Amino acid sequence: MSRTISICNQKGGVGKTTTCVSLASYLALLGKKTLLVDFDPQSNATAGLGVIHEKDETVYHAILGAKPAEAVVKPTHLRDLDMVP
């Protein structure tokens, strides 16, 4: 069974990105297959996980249909954690 967890708040600087990266990392370390989707235009979660991506390989391009969703998923340094920049 899959679950979707969303961390949302309109205010900046409240720890949304830190919470997302930490939660995704811990779930992956527990052996849970995890996908982190970085909707932040500044790509802080992507940078925080050290993921290198091309400018045309982001969640934006998948939403527009310019790229298939599977094409924008990138691996991270953790075995069970992938992400979409």
Tab-separated table of N, CA and C in Angstrom, residues 10-84:
chain	number	residue	atom	x	y	z
A	10	GLN	N	2.307	28.214	4.011
A	10	GLN	CA	2.555	29.368	3.154
A	10	GLN	C	3.739	30.208	3.619
A	11	LYS	N	4.034	30.151	4.899
A	11	LYS	CA	5.118	30.964	5.423
A	11	LYS	C	6.469	30.342	5.083
A	12	GLY	N	7.409	31.169	4.750
A	12	GLY	CA	8.765	30.707	4.478
A	12	GLY	C	9.558	30.566	5.759
A	13	GLY	N	10.586	29.759	5.714
A	13	GLY	CA	11.510	29.657	6.840
A	13	GLY	C	10.978	28.895	8.036
A	14	VAL	N	10.006	28.004	7.827
A	14	VAL	CA	9.445	27.262	8.955
A	14	VAL	C	9.911	25.809	9.003
A	15	GLY	N	10.791	25.409	8.075
A	15	GLY	CA	11.373	24.075	8.115
A	15	GLY	C	10.710	23.049	7.216
A	16	LYS	N	9.948	23.487	6.219
A	16	LYS	CA	9.283	22.540	5.317
A	16	LYS	C	10.281	21.664	4.574
A	17	THR	N	11.281	22.264	3.972
A	17	THR	CA	12.261	21.503	3.198
A	17	THR	C	13.069	20.576	4.103
A	18	THR	N	13.497	21.066	5.230
A	18	THR	CA	14.259	20.252	6.173
A	18	THR	C	13.437	19.060	6.641
A	19	THR	N	12.163	19.296	6.938
A	19	THR	CA	11.271	18.217	7.358
A	19	THR	C	11.115	17.181	6.250
A	20	CYS	N	10.915	17.643	5.015
A	20	CYS	CA	10.728	16.727	3.885
A	20	CYS	C	11.970	15.875	3.629
A	21	VAL	N	13.121	16.501	3.598
A	21	VAL	CA	14.367	15.770	3.332
A	21	VAL	C	14.649	14.777	4.464
A	22	SER	N	14.453	15.208	5.696
A	22	SER	CA	14.699	14.314	6.842
A	22	SER	C	13.721	13.146	6.859
A	23	LEU	N	12.433	13.434	6.666
A	23	LEU	CA	11.417	12.383	6.688
A	23	LEU	C	11.634	11.378	5.562
A	24	ALA	N	11.891	11.865	4.361
A	24	ALA	CA	12.137	10.975	3.220
A	24	ALA	C	13.373	10.114	3.459
A	25	SER	N	14.422	10.710	4.005
A	25	SER	CA	15.663	9.963	4.275
A	25	SER	C	15.442	8.879	5.318
A	26	TYR	N	14.750	9.203	6.401
A	26	TYR	CA	14.498	8.212	7.444
A	26	TYR	C	13.618	7.077	6.934
A	27	LEU	N	12.594	7.405	6.141
A	27	LEU	CA	11.743	6.353	5.575
A	27	LEU	C	12.556	5.422	4.677
A	28	ALA	N	13.441	6.005	3.877
A	28	ALA	CA	14.296	5.191	3.004
A	28	ALA	C	15.235	4.318	3.823
A	29	LEU	N	15.788	4.859	4.899
A	29	LEU	CA	16.677	4.071	5.754
A	29	LEU	C	15.939	2.921	6.438
A	30	LEU	N	14.630	3.076	6.630
A	30	LEU	CA	13.812	2.008	7.203
A	30	LEU	C	13.401	0.977	6.153
A	31	GLY	N	13.865	1.183	4.915
A	31	GLY	CA	13.571	0.232	3.855
A	31	GLY	C	12.306	0.525	3.076
A	32	LYS	N	11.707	1.692	3.308
A	32	LYS	CA	10.503	2.082	2.581
A	32	LYS	C	10.906	2.728	1.264
A	33	LYS	N	10.353	2.252	0.164
A	33	LYS	CA	10.612	2.861	-1.147
A	33	LYS	C	9.990	4.250	-1.126
A	34	THR	N	10.799	5.298	-1.299
A	34	THR	CA	10.355	6.675	-1.099
A	34	THR	C	10.683	7.536	-2.303
A	35	LEU	N	9.728	8.386	-2.668
A	35	LEU	CA	9.927	9.361	-3.747
A	35	LEU	C	9.669	10.750	-3.182
A	36	LEU	N	10.671	11.620	-3.235
A	36	LEU	CA	10.543	13.006	-2.791
A	36	LEU	C	10.389	13.877	-4.026
A	37	VAL	N	9.319	14.661	-4.075
A	37	VAL	CA	9.065	15.551	-5.204
A	37	VAL	C	9.294	16.986	-4.729
A	38	ASP	N	10.244	17.672	-5.351
A	38	ASP	CA	10.638	19.029	-4.966
A	38	ASP	C	9.877	20.049	-5.813
A	39	PHE	N	8.807	20.604	-5.255
A	39	PHE	CA	8.013	21.612	-5.960
A	39	PHE	C	8.535	23.035	-5.723
A	40	ASP	N	9.571	23.183	-4.928
A	40	ASP	CA	10.137	24.505	-4.638
A	40	ASP	C	10.912	25.011	-5.855
A	41	PRO	N	10.559	26.194	-6.379
A	41	PRO	CA	11.285	26.727	-7.540
A	41	PRO	C	12.786	26.924	-7.272
A	42	GLN	N	13.165	27.060	-6.011
A	42	GLN	CA	14.577	27.231	-5.679
A	42	GLN	C	15.315	25.893	-5.588
A	43	SER	N	14.596	24.797	-5.654
A	43	SER	CA	15.174	23.434	-5.647
A	43	SER	C	16.058	23.148	-4.444
A	44	ASN	N	15.663	23.602	-3.276
A	44	ASN	CA	16.507	23.408	-2.099
A	44	ASN	C	16.582	21.944	-1.653
A	45	ALA	N	15.488	21.195	-1.771
A	45	ALA	CA	15.536	19.775	-1.404
A	45	ALA	C	16.441	19.013	-2.368
A	46	THR	N	16.363	19.364	-3.646
A	46	THR	CA	17.212	18.728	-4.653
A	46	THR	C	18.686	18.979	-4.340
A	47	ALA	N	19.012	20.223	-4.071
A	47	ALA	CA	20.393	20.574	-3.736
A	47	ALA	C	20.813	19.939	-2.418
A	48	GLY	N	19.907	19.889	-1.455
A	48	GLY	CA	20.215	19.315	-0.151
A	48	GLY	C	20.556	17.840	-0.220
A	49	LEU	N	19.975	17.141	-1.189
A	49	LEU	CA	20.280	15.726	-1.361
A	49	LEU	C	21.415	15.502	-2.349
A	50	GLY	N	21.957	16.580	-2.896
A	50	GLY	CA	23.097	16.472	-3.797
A	50	GLY	C	22.764	15.903	-5.162
A	51	VAL	N	21.523	16.056	-5.582
A	51	VAL	CA	21.108	15.511	-6.874
A	51	VAL	C	21.426	16.510	-7.978
A	52	ILE	N	22.097	16.041	-8.997
A	52	ILE	CA	22.413	16.860	-10.170
A	52	ILE	C	21.343	16.587	-11.222
A	53	HIS	N	20.799	17.655	-11.813
A	53	HIS	CA	19.763	17.460	-12.826
A	53	HIS	C	19.920	18.492	-13.927
A	54	GLU	N	19.371	18.163	-15.073
A	54	GLU	CA	19.350	19.098	-16.193
A	54	GLU	C	18.169	20.045	-16.019
A	55	LYS	N	18.248	21.224	-16.593
A	55	LYS	CA	17.187	22.212	-16.431
A	55	LYS	C	15.870	21.784	-17.053
A	56	ASP	N	15.906	20.844	-17.991
A	56	ASP	CA	14.661	20.394	-18.617
A	56	ASP	C	14.192	19.051	-18.066
A	57	GLU	N	14.644	18.694	-16.872
A	57	GLU	CA	14.259	17.429	-16.244
A	57	GLU	C	13.746	17.666	-14.828
A	58	THR	N	12.636	18.399	-14.719
A	58	THR	CA	12.072	18.720	-13.406
A	58	THR	C	10.597	18.353	-13.365
A	59	VAL	N	10.016	18.482	-12.186
A	59	VAL	CA	8.594	18.211	-12.010
A	59	VAL	C	7.752	19.113	-12.912
A	60	TYR	N	8.231	20.307	-13.174
A	60	TYR	CA	7.532	21.251	-14.060
A	60	TYR	C	7.331	20.642	-15.446
A	61	HIS	N	8.368	20.033	-15.981
A	61	HIS	CA	8.292	19.448	-17.316
A	61	HIS	C	7.399	18.207	-17.344
A	62	ALA	N	7.357	17.471	-16.244
A	62	ALA	CA	6.471	16.314	-16.163
A	62	ALA	C	5.012	16.763	-16.103
A	63	ILE	N	4.731	17.815	-15.349
A	63	ILE	CA	3.355	18.314	-15.241
A	63	ILE	C	2.865	18.841	-16.583
A	64	LEU	N	3.731	19.533	-17.304
A	64	LEU	CA	3.348	20.071	-18.611
A	64	LEU	C	3.220	18.991	-19.678
A	65	GLY	N	3.758	17.818	-19.396
A	65	GLY	CA	3.718	16.730	-20.365
A	65	GLY	C	4.869	16.747	-21.348
A	66	ALA	N	5.842	17.638	-21.135
A	66	ALA	CA	7.008	17.708	-22.013
A	66	ALA	C	7.928	16.506	-21.814
A	67	LYS	N	7.895	15.913	-20.641
A	67	LYS	CA	8.687	14.721	-20.324
A	67	LYS	C	7.775	13.743	-19.590
A	68	PRO	N	7.942	12.451	-19.806
A	68	PRO	CA	7.191	11.487	-19.000
A	68	PRO	C	7.666	11.550	-17.543
A	69	ALA	N	6.758	11.315	-16.628
A	69	ALA	CA	7.102	11.412	-15.204
A	69	ALA	C	8.288	10.522	-14.848
A	70	GLU	N	8.358	9.333	-15.442
A	70	GLU	CA	9.457	8.409	-15.136
A	70	GLU	C	10.808	8.967	-15.581
A	71	ALA	N	10.811	9.851	-16.569
A	71	ALA	CA	12.066	10.388	-17.103
A	71	ALA	C	12.694	11.441	-16.195
A	72	VAL	N	11.922	12.004	-15.279
A	72	VAL	CA	12.465	13.057	-14.423
A	72	VAL	C	12.810	12.546	-13.022
A	73	VAL	N	12.576	11.284	-12.746
A	73	VAL	CA	12.934	10.699	-11.446
A	73	VAL	C	14.441	10.459	-11.416
A	74	LYS	N	15.087	10.930	-10.354
A	74	LYS	CA	16.541	10.805	-10.197
A	74	LYS	C	16.864	10.002	-8.933
A	75	PRO	N	17.898	9.193	-8.982
A	75	PRO	CA	18.319	8.471	-7.769
A	75	PRO	C	19.065	9.402	-6.816
A	76	THR	N	19.072	9.037	-5.552
A	76	THR	CA	19.857	9.774	-4.555
A	76	THR	C	20.923	8.819	-4.016
A	77	HIS	N	21.679	9.287	-3.036
A	77	HIS	CA	22.714	8.448	-2.439
A	77	HIS	C	22.138	7.349	-1.550
A	78	LEU	N	20.857	7.425	-1.224
A	78	LEU	CA	20.207	6.386	-0.429
A	78	LEU	C	19.498	5.398	-1.355
A	79	ARG	N	19.653	4.124	-1.095
A	79	ARG	CA	19.145	3.080	-1.987
A	79	ARG	C	17.634	3.182	-2.222
A	80	ASP	N	16.835	3.440	-1.219
A	80	ASP	CA	15.384	3.444	-1.371
A	80	ASP	C	14.780	4.839	-1.510
A	81	LEU	N	15.594	5.827	-1.802
A	81	LEU	CA	15.098	7.194	-1.961
A	81	LEU	C	15.417	7.720	-3.348
A	82	ASP	N	14.368	8.012	-4.096
A	82	ASP	CA	14.487	8.690	-5.395
A	82	ASP	C	13.821	10.047	-5.244
A	83	MET	N	14.098	10.918	-6.223
A	83	MET	CA	13.457	12.229	-6.154
A	83	MET	C	13.165	12.784	-7.527
A	84	VAL	N	12.237	13.725	-7.562
A	84	VAL	CA	11.926	14.476	-8.762
A	84	VAL	C	12.297	15.929	-8.476
